Amino acid sequence: MINPIKSASAELRELLMNALGRMTAEGKIEAALLPTFNIEIPADKSHGDFASNIAMACAKPLKSAPRKIAEMICEAIILDGSSFERVEIAGPGFINFFLSQTWFSEVVNDVIDNGSEYGRTDTGRNKKILVEFVSANPTGPMHIGNARGGAIGDCLSSVLDWAGYSVSREFYVNDAGNQVQKFGKSLDLRYSQICSEKCADLMKNYTSNEEFAQAVYDNSNEFPMPDDVYLGADIIVHAKNFYDIHVDKYMNETEEVRRDALCTYAMPINIQKLEDDLGKYRIKYDTWFRESTLHNSGAVEEVIELLKKSGYTYEEEGALWFKSSEFGDEKDRVLVRANGIPTYFVPDIAYHYNKLCTRGFDTAIDILGADHHGYVPRMKAALQALGIAPERLNVVIMQMVLLMKNGEVYKLSKRSGKAVTLETLLDEIPIDAARFFFNLREANSHFEFDLDLAIEQSSKNPVYYVQYAHARICSILRNFESEGIALSKMSNTALNILTAPEEKELIRFIASLPNTVDSAAKDYDPSKITRYSVELASLFHKFYDKCRIKGAEDELVSARLSLCIAVKTVLKNTLDMLKIECPEKM
RNA sequence: GUGCCUGUAGCUCAGCUGGAUAGAGCGACAGACUCCGACUCUGUAGGCCGCAGGUUCGACUCCUGUCAGGCACACCA
């Protein structure tokens, strides 16, 4: 676990504290309470590699001018043997620090030595964290929102893994409750239509069940459906496949038996399809947690009892209510309806209880669409009532996606007239592009997805731009290797010739990967990694353009090749984190 | 009506717990290879950081108000 920026920053803090201590000992300043001060990385490199506002922060307690204090600190500070070679006072009293050339050399070697591990940190201290994402209903295909949620959830999980957490990915399968009833009803209605006289002729015209389904779907006059069911053609396909097996045998059964048989037939197919589609999207879950297990194990009843015991429930108008308003929710919520059936809220509480108590995860993360944001306060309220710290549940809210094509909003797929599915999206654009683009913006911002740009093979397309940088480095290394130039490890002193501004900037940036990983993990924001990779590619191209390798002196050639290897390592690590391909040739 | 989220360059977006002259990409305009991958790079133009107050040495950042857009406000999930 190596973090060059963090180490240097900590070292600098130590140097400053020692300087202040020396000043106090010499009686130059009073041993006043030391104010908090910052060490930051200036945006403008002429302001040094690090800067501190310590002199400004001391101005008040020491009753002295910031610049004067800064001068005293600069006299007292001892840089010999440190990672810093120079200080400077600037502006209203900032003290700017410049890293030594050796520090830069060490970074290059550290990155190469750590290889595929470089960038990992131990910040998470192996705490168990469960990331639940997508959790699409198994009653139909996944939509664009699921596509975004999938990319964000999967990459966030990777980022947390890199930051030292013990991460599990989970899909919550809503295989119980109301929407399953609705699913059964929809299937049954379609099955009944298929078994009717009207359909007999239509069936003869189609050899594929998909085309047949589309025809039935399009002909809503002949085959009307109520509003409160699933209307998609996928339901018709299931019903027809079921019919192909059983013909109209189930029309003699009761409605309940029929619906049950249809559900039992179609649900596993849908769940398998979810798993397959997400697998193609490179998402592999550790667990597929079924809602039905909560019902079957009695966990739902159990959580109702626990809530009753907590004293935060009451009965009114025949229903059981939860006093969520006492925990900041805008109003109380119904747990058990007057008809005795629990609302969806109860199994959800049981599910989160299961995550945090039964299975003992330290933290649970839910990735939810913005349309579910109102749900967060009540879930946190329920956790509190159960004696669970609400901070252990973290919800990442993601805003809606706007698909753009030819400069226009692209809403419906032409074929079905339905919302674009994950499957059709991945037919249109490469998986790399989908995963990358969905992680280009932070979750909680409205996002325009430019489909044209995603398939474009040029530098305008950020994912190509990054992959190209990697392929370019591989090519360079191949060329030198084929010319017999050995790429052996270099000493820090030998790397000290990397002094060009482009080289130092590039090294500074690769040094910041561990910090970026920590920051992305802390904010639950994998887009920081995506943008990091783009900037790294850009800095590499600039370096490559300005600093020629071929034709330079032997020592410089070797040093620059070392830098190339370091950059390649970092590019690969970031793309691996995002599960995006890292081509050696394009 | 109430709550949450979002307003930064023509467009899409960064801006870390308040810091120095507000950034990037695209688009526009002007340039750079007989030379390591031009799928690249360089430069120019473009901003009352939605608006108005407040907090302080200092505010895109924090607080209050206000305007605009998105979303949510079920004994649906």
XYZ file of C-alpha atoms (C1' of nucleotides) in Angstrom:
663
model
C 0.000 0.000 0.000
C 1.782 3.042 -1.191
C 0.493 6.583 -1.431
C 3.197 9.060 -2.417
C 1.026 12.152 -2.087
C -0.339 11.209 1.301
C 3.118 10.337 2.588
C 4.584 13.616 1.381
C 1.695 15.546 2.862
C 2.092 13.839 6.228
C 5.815 14.467 6.115
C 5.216 18.130 5.434
C 2.835 18.433 8.352
C 5.509 16.942 10.561
C 8.116 19.405 9.257
C 5.798 22.328 9.960
C 4.961 21.138 13.444
C 8.658 20.718 14.211
C 9.352 24.216 12.937
C 6.657 25.647 15.183
C 8.024 23.667 18.081
C 11.476 25.086 17.479
C 10.084 28.615 17.288
C 8.313 28.136 20.600
C 11.411 26.700 22.230
C 13.472 29.660 21.106
C 10.868 31.984 22.524
C 10.035 33.512 19.174
C 6.369 32.777 19.626
C 4.171 31.997 22.564
C 3.111 28.455 23.091
C -0.403 29.341 22.093
C -3.002 26.891 21.045
C -2.110 25.748 17.582
C -4.903 26.476 15.137
C -5.908 23.958 12.530
C -4.242 24.554 9.233
C -4.427 23.022 5.782
C -1.973 21.440 3.463
C -3.280 21.570 -0.051
C -2.223 20.952 -3.593
C -2.316 24.195 -5.543
C -4.023 24.184 -8.901
C -1.292 26.379 -10.300
C 2.004 24.490 -10.359
C 4.000 27.696 -10.004
C 2.614 27.757 -6.476
C 4.522 24.619 -5.656
C 3.588 20.992 -5.164
C 2.041 21.675 -1.789
C 0.950 24.838 -0.072
C -0.078 25.614 3.469
C -2.147 28.362 4.978
C -0.470 27.818 8.354
C 0.865 31.363 8.596
C -2.565 32.808 7.880
C -4.200 30.499 10.351
C -1.665 31.552 12.997
C -2.149 35.259 12.373
C -4.999 35.670 14.796
C -3.745 33.706 17.820
C -0.202 35.100 17.454
C -1.434 38.600 16.704
C 1.052 39.027 13.917
C 1.017 39.537 10.165
C 0.727 36.322 8.128
C 3.735 37.072 5.960
C 5.892 37.769 8.998
C 4.910 34.456 10.559
C 5.559 32.761 7.234
C 9.101 34.149 7.191
C 9.779 32.842 10.675
C 8.456 29.411 9.749
C 10.594 29.314 6.639
C 13.676 30.108 8.728
C 12.860 27.467 11.293
C 11.909 24.661 8.960
C 14.556 22.057 8.136
C 14.229 20.508 4.717
C 17.498 18.570 4.662
C 16.842 14.894 4.234
C 13.171 15.471 3.478
C 11.157 15.040 0.296
C 11.184 18.775 -0.206
C 13.880 20.946 -1.666
C 12.515 24.473 -1.517
C 9.986 26.774 0.167
C 8.597 30.068 -0.903
C 6.270 32.653 0.602
C 3.581 33.967 -1.686
C 0.405 35.951 -1.883
C -1.277 36.876 1.370
C 0.949 34.487 3.324
C 0.812 31.088 1.725
C 3.887 28.959 2.116
C 4.596 26.944 -1.005
C 6.647 23.777 -0.977
C 8.473 22.152 -3.845
C 9.176 18.438 -3.950
C 12.688 17.221 -4.586
C 13.638 15.549 -7.833
C 14.279 12.323 -5.952
C 10.660 12.208 -4.865
C 9.594 12.170 -8.518
C 12.031 9.376 -9.317
C 10.797 7.339 -6.395
C 7.235 7.618 -7.608
C 8.113 6.137 -10.981
C 9.890 3.212 -9.394
C 7.194 2.706 -6.778
C 4.519 2.494 -9.431
C 6.502 -0.001 -11.482
C 7.349 -2.078 -8.405
C 3.763 -2.196 -7.189
C 2.442 -2.980 -10.660
C -1.144 -4.162 -10.731
C -1.449 -3.397 -7.023
C -0.538 0.252 -7.395
C -3.440 2.461 -6.407
C -4.809 0.147 -3.745
C -5.163 1.584 -0.266
C -6.063 0.162 3.134
C -8.413 2.978 4.052
C -11.397 0.630 4.276
C -9.611 -1.537 6.841
C -11.367 -4.552 5.401
C -14.769 -3.443 6.644
C -17.604 -5.461 5.164
C -19.674 -3.486 2.733
C -22.623 -4.662 0.678
C -23.463 -2.908 -2.561
C -26.925 -3.616 -3.839
C -27.662 -2.377 -7.314
C -29.939 -2.804 -10.330
C -32.387 -5.146 -8.526
C -34.702 -4.888 -11.511
C -38.075 -6.544 -11.238
C -37.962 -10.063 -12.664
C -41.191 -9.351 -14.494
C -39.649 -7.850 -17.597
C -36.526 -6.600 -19.355
C -34.105 -4.069 -17.934
C -34.213 -0.455 -19.023
C -31.700 2.352 -19.369
C -31.939 3.276 -15.712
C -30.824 -0.256 -14.861
C -27.965 0.159 -17.310
C -26.737 3.228 -15.501
C -27.287 1.671 -12.114
C -25.402 -1.421 -13.206
C -22.367 0.479 -14.417
C -22.277 2.726 -11.372
C -22.875 -0.052 -8.856
C -20.340 -2.401 -10.350
C -17.619 0.224 -10.684
C -18.338 1.643 -7.252
C -17.906 -1.859 -5.853
C -14.517 -2.101 -7.553
C -13.468 1.273 -6.252
C -14.392 0.277 -2.705
C -12.475 -2.942 -3.155
C -9.428 -0.941 -4.219
C -9.862 1.304 -1.210
C -9.492 -1.678 1.076
C -13.074 -2.634 1.819
C -14.351 -6.173 1.729
C -17.064 -5.768 -0.886
C -20.044 -7.898 -1.876
C -22.245 -7.225 -4.868
C -25.870 -8.147 -4.507
C -28.983 -8.279 -6.626
C -32.271 -8.188 -4.734
C -34.812 -10.299 -6.583
C -38.362 -9.099 -6.042
C -39.877 -12.528 -6.517
C -42.742 -11.987 -4.106
C -45.521 -9.552 -3.502
C -47.738 -7.494 -5.660
C -45.813 -7.227 -8.874
C -45.522 -10.989 -8.974
C -49.314 -11.190 -8.752
C -49.499 -8.680 -11.541
C -47.039 -10.727 -13.550
C -49.183 -13.839 -13.123
C -52.311 -11.986 -14.070
C -50.681 -10.577 -17.204
C -49.410 -13.973 -18.272
C -52.790 -15.528 -17.640
C -54.641 -12.961 -19.736
C -52.272 -13.482 -22.619
C -52.423 -17.246 -22.270
C -56.207 -17.077 -22.351
C -56.050 -14.976 -25.506
C -53.710 -17.447 -27.117
C -56.052 -20.300 -26.294
C -58.962 -18.473 -27.882
C -60.321 -19.060 -31.402
C -59.056 -15.696 -32.585
C -55.467 -16.667 -32.088
C -55.598 -20.013 -33.803
C -55.401 -18.473 -37.271
C -52.863 -15.851 -36.323
C -50.520 -18.491 -34.968
C -50.320 -20.241 -38.296
C -48.824 -17.133 -39.888
C -45.773 -17.032 -37.684
C -43.019 -19.515 -37.149
C -41.260 -17.512 -34.451
C -42.945 -16.774 -31.168
C -41.281 -13.366 -31.056
C -42.904 -12.289 -34.290
C -46.195 -13.758 -33.196
C -45.967 -11.834 -29.928
C -45.246 -8.627 -31.758
C -48.308 -9.159 -33.957
C -50.543 -9.715 -30.944
C -48.969 -6.728 -29.237
C -49.587 -4.496 -32.244
C -53.184 -5.615 -32.546
C -54.511 -4.246 -29.289
C -58.027 -3.955 -30.714
C -58.407 -7.688 -31.168
C -56.471 -8.489 -28.006
C -57.347 -5.832 -25.455
C -55.693 -5.716 -22.051
C -56.619 -3.821 -18.888
C -54.407 -0.948 -17.690
C -53.101 -2.525 -14.530
C -51.058 -5.329 -16.084
C -47.765 -5.691 -17.925
C -48.383 -5.049 -21.595
C -44.979 -5.860 -23.058
C -44.510 -8.315 -25.894
C -42.171 -10.331 -23.659
C -45.218 -11.432 -21.643
C -46.846 -12.765 -24.821
C -43.690 -14.689 -25.705
C -43.747 -16.393 -22.309
C -47.428 -17.239 -22.671
C -46.905 -18.637 -26.148
C -43.911 -20.728 -25.105
C -45.978 -22.040 -22.240
C -48.780 -22.804 -24.683
C -46.354 -24.672 -26.935
C -45.616 -26.984 -24.036
C -49.042 -27.407 -22.448
C -51.425 -26.280 -25.209
C -54.736 -25.223 -23.605
C -54.609 -27.795 -20.841
C -54.486 -25.137 -18.119
C -57.705 -23.512 -19.244
C -59.486 -26.290 -17.354
C -57.712 -25.418 -14.124
C -58.710 -22.710 -11.682
C -57.348 -19.248 -12.283
C -55.121 -19.558 -9.227
C -53.529 -22.793 -10.385
C -53.072 -21.404 -13.877
C -51.413 -18.189 -12.729
C -49.207 -20.130 -10.409
C -48.100 -22.463 -13.186
C -47.405 -19.549 -15.520
C -45.371 -17.708 -12.897
C -43.441 -20.807 -11.960
C -42.647 -21.258 -15.614
C -41.735 -17.689 -16.594
C -40.098 -16.241 -13.491
C -36.961 -18.418 -13.537
C -36.551 -17.692 -17.220
C -36.658 -13.980 -16.514
C -34.243 -14.226 -13.638
C -31.846 -16.241 -15.758
C -32.184 -13.607 -18.463
C -31.319 -10.853 -15.981
C -28.246 -12.774 -14.961
C -27.221 -13.409 -18.559
C -27.740 -9.823 -19.676
C -25.859 -8.434 -16.706
C -23.149 -10.997 -17.305
C -22.700 -9.674 -20.827
C -22.424 -6.270 -19.219
C -19.547 -7.787 -17.172
C -21.472 -7.663 -13.934
C -21.116 -10.678 -11.731
C -22.960 -10.699 -8.427
C -21.794 -12.434 -5.291
C -25.380 -13.040 -4.268
C -28.837 -13.044 -5.785
C -30.955 -12.442 -2.744
C -34.570 -13.475 -3.146
C -37.326 -11.566 -1.442
C -39.285 -14.808 -1.152
C -36.706 -16.161 1.309
C -37.648 -13.373 3.704
C -41.277 -14.433 3.549
C -40.567 -18.134 3.778
C -38.179 -17.846 6.712
C -40.560 -15.753 8.769
C -38.204 -12.775 8.689
C -41.039 -10.497 7.658
C -43.189 -11.381 10.659
C -40.129 -11.183 12.846
C -39.371 -7.615 11.858
C -42.971 -6.616 12.503
C -42.641 -8.036 16.007
C -39.361 -6.206 16.551
C -40.917 -2.930 15.465
C -43.899 -3.504 17.727
C -41.529 -4.174 20.620
C -39.643 -0.994 19.877
C -42.753 0.943 20.751
C -42.765 2.888 17.523
C -45.959 1.383 16.143
C -49.648 1.961 16.666
C -52.933 0.784 15.207
C -55.319 3.083 13.446
C -58.274 2.357 11.186
C -57.437 -1.302 11.315
C -53.901 -0.850 10.001
C -50.556 -1.085 11.778
C -48.534 2.118 11.481
C -44.887 2.937 12.021
C -44.043 6.249 13.692
C -41.399 7.171 11.146
C -42.151 10.858 11.646
C -40.448 10.602 15.022
C -37.203 9.994 13.133
C -37.577 12.862 10.724
C -39.703 11.277 8.019
C -42.441 13.558 6.791
C -45.240 11.277 7.963
C -45.981 7.915 9.496
C -46.131 4.856 7.255
C -48.399 1.855 7.105
C -46.731 -1.458 7.866
C -49.690 -3.812 7.743
C -52.807 -2.907 5.810
C -56.298 -3.200 7.232
C -56.692 -6.350 5.144
C -53.821 -7.949 7.049
C -51.294 -7.903 4.205
C -47.995 -6.102 4.899
C -46.990 -3.265 2.595
C -43.824 -3.596 0.487
C -42.104 -1.502 3.163
C -41.991 -4.409 5.631
C -40.040 -6.945 3.554
C -37.710 -4.098 2.645
C -37.056 -3.375 6.296
C -36.554 -7.090 6.855
C -34.129 -7.113 3.944
C -32.034 -4.275 5.323
C -32.180 -5.805 8.778
C -30.877 -8.968 7.196
C -27.992 -7.109 5.553
C -26.872 -5.180 8.610
C -27.730 -7.525 11.472
C -28.246 -11.087 10.304
C -25.365 -11.052 7.854
C -23.392 -8.435 9.746
C -22.268 -6.074 7.022
C -20.792 -2.904 8.471
C -22.291 -0.795 5.742
C -24.987 -1.276 3.136
C -25.093 0.780 -0.023
C -28.228 1.004 -2.140
C -28.077 2.450 -5.619
C -31.490 3.903 -6.330
C -33.135 5.948 -9.025
C -34.079 9.505 -8.125
C -37.734 8.512 -8.202
C -37.127 6.513 -5.019
C -35.374 9.228 -3.058
C -38.406 9.840 -0.846
C -38.016 6.312 0.400
C -34.677 6.884 2.114
C -35.852 8.739 5.268
C -38.402 6.061 6.117
C -35.905 3.234 5.732
C -33.400 5.056 7.919
C -36.201 5.663 10.411
C -37.000 1.956 10.492
C -33.347 1.107 11.069
C -33.176 3.524 13.970
C -36.265 2.022 15.533
C -34.523 -1.333 15.291
C -31.478 0.078 17.038
C -29.302 0.250 13.936
C -27.267 3.391 13.292
C -28.784 4.967 10.180
C -25.339 5.952 8.864
C -24.743 2.303 8.135
C -27.128 2.601 5.230
C -25.873 4.792 2.430
C -28.028 5.507 -0.551
C -26.572 6.637 -3.832
C -29.264 8.448 -5.750
C -28.877 8.556 -9.464
C -30.708 10.917 -11.738
C -32.442 10.028 -14.957
C -30.602 9.344 -18.177
C -31.402 11.142 -21.374
C -30.360 9.177 -24.437
C -29.290 11.451 -27.289
C -29.072 10.472 -30.918
C -28.537 12.828 -33.842
C -28.820 15.659 -31.393
C -32.289 14.588 -30.350
C -33.712 12.778 -27.374
C -33.928 9.091 -28.167
C -36.673 7.681 -26.057
C -38.353 4.752 -27.657
C -37.058 1.842 -29.543
C -38.736 1.681 -32.919
C -39.648 -1.953 -32.702
C -41.721 -2.329 -29.603
C -42.537 1.285 -28.910
C -41.284 0.585 -25.439
C -38.441 2.181 -23.516
C -34.952 1.215 -24.686
C -33.761 -1.915 -22.924
C -30.291 -2.710 -21.679
C -30.103 -5.399 -24.313
C -30.843 -3.081 -27.244
C -28.464 -0.478 -25.837
C -25.640 -3.007 -25.829
C -26.556 -3.973 -29.388
C -26.006 -0.392 -30.430
C -22.896 0.559 -28.522
C -19.832 -1.305 -27.249
C -19.884 -2.513 -23.646
C -16.721 -0.554 -22.924
C -18.431 2.638 -24.027
C -21.561 1.941 -22.000
C -19.669 1.237 -18.804
C -17.375 4.198 -19.306
C -20.023 6.718 -20.281
C -22.347 5.828 -17.444
C -19.465 6.522 -15.097
C -18.414 9.765 -16.685
C -20.746 11.881 -14.587
C -21.461 11.546 -10.929
C -24.595 9.577 -10.147
C -26.538 12.454 -8.752
C -26.500 14.546 -11.873
C -28.780 14.428 -14.831
C -26.962 12.724 -17.587
C -27.080 13.055 -21.327
C -25.822 9.945 -23.026
C -24.585 10.740 -26.526
C -25.055 7.481 -28.452
C -23.316 8.816 -31.547
C -20.245 9.763 -29.563
C -20.172 6.396 -27.815
C -19.654 4.536 -31.085
C -17.307 7.082 -32.590
C -13.727 5.866 -32.922
C -11.886 9.106 -32.364
C -10.321 11.201 -29.683
C -13.648 12.916 -29.117
C -14.815 9.693 -27.588
C -13.188 9.584 -24.144
C -13.113 5.813 -23.871
C -11.251 5.509 -27.168
C -8.961 8.321 -26.161
C -7.921 6.479 -23.010
C -7.609 3.101 -24.703
C -5.556 4.675 -27.470
C -3.098 6.078 -24.940
C -2.594 2.574 -23.568
C -2.210 1.011 -27.016
C 0.214 3.738 -27.981
C 2.456 3.037 -25.007
C 2.355 -0.693 -25.712
C 3.395 0.003 -29.266
C 6.294 2.180 -28.191
C 7.511 -0.444 -25.760
C 7.177 -3.162 -28.414
C 9.222 -1.140 -30.855
C 12.049 -0.516 -28.459
C 12.031 -4.115 -27.375
C 12.271 -5.317 -30.953
C 15.260 -3.035 -31.424
C 16.879 -4.855 -28.529
C 16.745 -2.022 -26.037
C 16.546 -3.545 -22.599
C 13.877 -2.137 -20.332
C 15.654 -2.777 -17.084
C 14.864 -1.248 -13.753
C 16.603 2.037 -13.106
C 17.906 3.559 -9.918
C 16.267 6.650 -8.475
C 19.326 8.727 -9.285
C 19.224 7.590 -12.888
C 15.613 8.726 -13.106
C 16.515 12.166 -11.827
C 16.891 13.379 -15.395
C 13.127 13.453 -15.772
C 12.941 17.175 -15.192
C 10.801 18.481 -18.054
C 7.562 20.147 -16.898
C 5.497 17.590 -18.825
C 7.373 14.752 -17.161
C 6.985 16.133 -13.675
C 3.338 16.886 -14.189
C 2.739 13.351 -15.417
C 4.562 11.892 -12.422
C 2.650 14.090 -9.998
C -0.520 12.802 -11.547
C 0.291 9.114 -11.403
C 1.315 9.718 -7.802
C -2.223 10.844 -7.038
C -4.008 7.617 -7.994
C -4.270 6.257 -4.416
C -5.684 9.583 -3.261
C -8.172 9.548 -6.104
C -9.256 6.026 -5.195
C -9.802 7.094 -1.591
C -11.710 10.147 -2.639
C -13.923 8.167 -5.017
C -14.594 5.611 -2.280
C -15.360 8.245 0.311
C -17.871 9.997 -1.930
C -19.189 6.748 -3.410
C -18.363 8.284 -6.761
C -16.656 6.052 -9.339
C -16.806 8.822 -11.941
C -13.716 10.285 -10.311
C -11.767 7.289 -11.591
C -13.161 7.604 -15.084
C -12.226 11.230 -15.341
C -8.846 10.460 -13.809
C -8.126 8.040 -16.636
C -9.051 10.634 -19.243
C -6.787 13.232 -17.695
C -3.963 10.753 -17.376
C -4.268 9.897 -21.067
C -4.221 13.579 -21.905
C -1.117 14.233 -19.814
C 0.605 11.284 -21.414
C -0.125 12.491 -24.940
C 1.213 15.914 -24.029
C 4.356 14.410 -22.609
C 4.778 12.182 -25.632
C 4.381 15.074 -27.998
C 6.867 17.264 -26.177
C 9.452 14.797 -24.932
C 10.854 12.640 -27.688
C 12.059 9.243 -26.675
C 13.675 7.977 -29.827
C 16.820 9.908 -30.577
C 17.342 11.125 -27.030
C 20.478 10.225 -25.098
C 20.613 6.662 -23.854
C 19.990 7.504 -20.182
C 17.063 9.716 -21.084
C 15.586 7.070 -23.381
C 15.644 4.571 -20.551
C 14.234 7.011 -18.028
C 11.409 7.996 -20.339
C 10.625 4.388 -21.108
C 10.399 3.785 -17.374
C 7.921 6.613 -17.139
C 5.959 5.051 -20.009
C 5.795 1.761 -18.155
C 4.578 3.538 -15.034
C 1.877 5.370 -16.974
C 0.831 2.174 -18.702
C 0.521 0.493 -15.308
C -1.701 3.241 -13.979
C -3.874 3.322 -17.109
C -4.330 -0.397 -16.914
C -5.178 -0.323 -13.229
C -7.850 2.324 -13.713
C -9.410 0.549 -16.684
C -9.297 -2.758 -14.836
C -11.078 -1.095 -11.964
C -13.823 -0.049 -14.360
C -13.738 -3.451 -16.083
C -13.011 -1.858 -19.407
C -10.754 -3.494 -21.946
C -7.201 -2.333 -22.130
C -6.050 -3.046 -25.690
C -2.368 -3.409 -26.582
C -3.183 -2.727 -30.220
C -6.066 -0.910 -31.809
C -48.729 23.254 -1.718
C -44.397 20.443 0.913
C -39.710 17.864 0.527
C -35.185 16.209 -2.214
C -31.836 17.122 -6.386
C -29.812 20.460 -10.124
C -28.536 25.810 -12.149
C -20.555 27.288 -13.705
C -18.083 29.205 -21.359
C -22.406 28.288 -27.361
C -22.958 22.545 -25.739
C -21.680 18.472 -22.049
C -19.530 18.815 -17.393
C -15.128 19.235 -13.307
C -14.016 22.409 -9.210
C -11.516 18.233 -2.870
C -13.151 19.689 4.266
C -13.928 28.052 2.124
C -7.960 29.902 -0.589
C -3.983 32.824 -4.858
C -5.670 35.031 -12.053
C -12.758 30.127 -12.203
C -10.982 24.773 -15.293
C -11.493 20.523 -19.038
C -13.638 18.267 -23.355
C -16.647 19.253 -27.572
C -18.042 23.133 -31.029
C -15.702 27.858 -33.604
C -11.213 30.010 -35.476
C -5.727 29.563 -36.435
C -1.611 26.202 -36.448
C 2.012 21.438 -35.948
C 4.534 15.301 -38.793
C 9.989 13.515 -45.354
C 10.919 12.292 -37.321
C 8.836 7.046 -31.582
C 1.052 5.222 -33.550
C -1.807 12.651 -36.254
C -7.077 7.564 -33.102
C -2.090 12.933 -31.397
C -0.531 17.865 -30.004
C -0.245 23.648 -29.770
C -2.612 28.452 -29.729
C -6.935 32.113 -29.854
C -11.807 33.542 -28.756
C -15.649 32.565 -25.226
C -17.800 33.644 -17.897
C -21.895 39.141 -13.035
C -20.246 30.490 -11.173
C -29.212 31.528 -11.891
C -30.396 36.218 -8.881
C -30.159 39.096 -4.089
C -28.450 39.512 0.716
C -25.385 37.580 4.923
C -21.008 35.149 7.565
C -14.826 36.737 7.082
C -8.653 38.366 5.892
C -10.890 35.601 1.744
C -17.167 32.558 -1.049
C -18.384 28.755 -7.178
C -17.825 26.454 -2.235
C -21.046 27.881 4.071
C -26.124 30.388 5.790
C -30.899 32.908 4.436
C -34.222 34.416 0.800
C -35.666 34.200 -4.348
C -36.269 32.492 -9.568
C -35.962 28.317 -13.094
C -35.819 22.954 -14.324
C -36.108 17.557 -12.755
C -38.141 14.064 -9.236
C -41.175 12.520 -5.251
C -45.257 13.135 -1.985
C -50.655 5.561 -1.560
C -53.371 0.904 3.301
C -48.721 0.743 -5.404
C -43.852 -1.328 -5.596
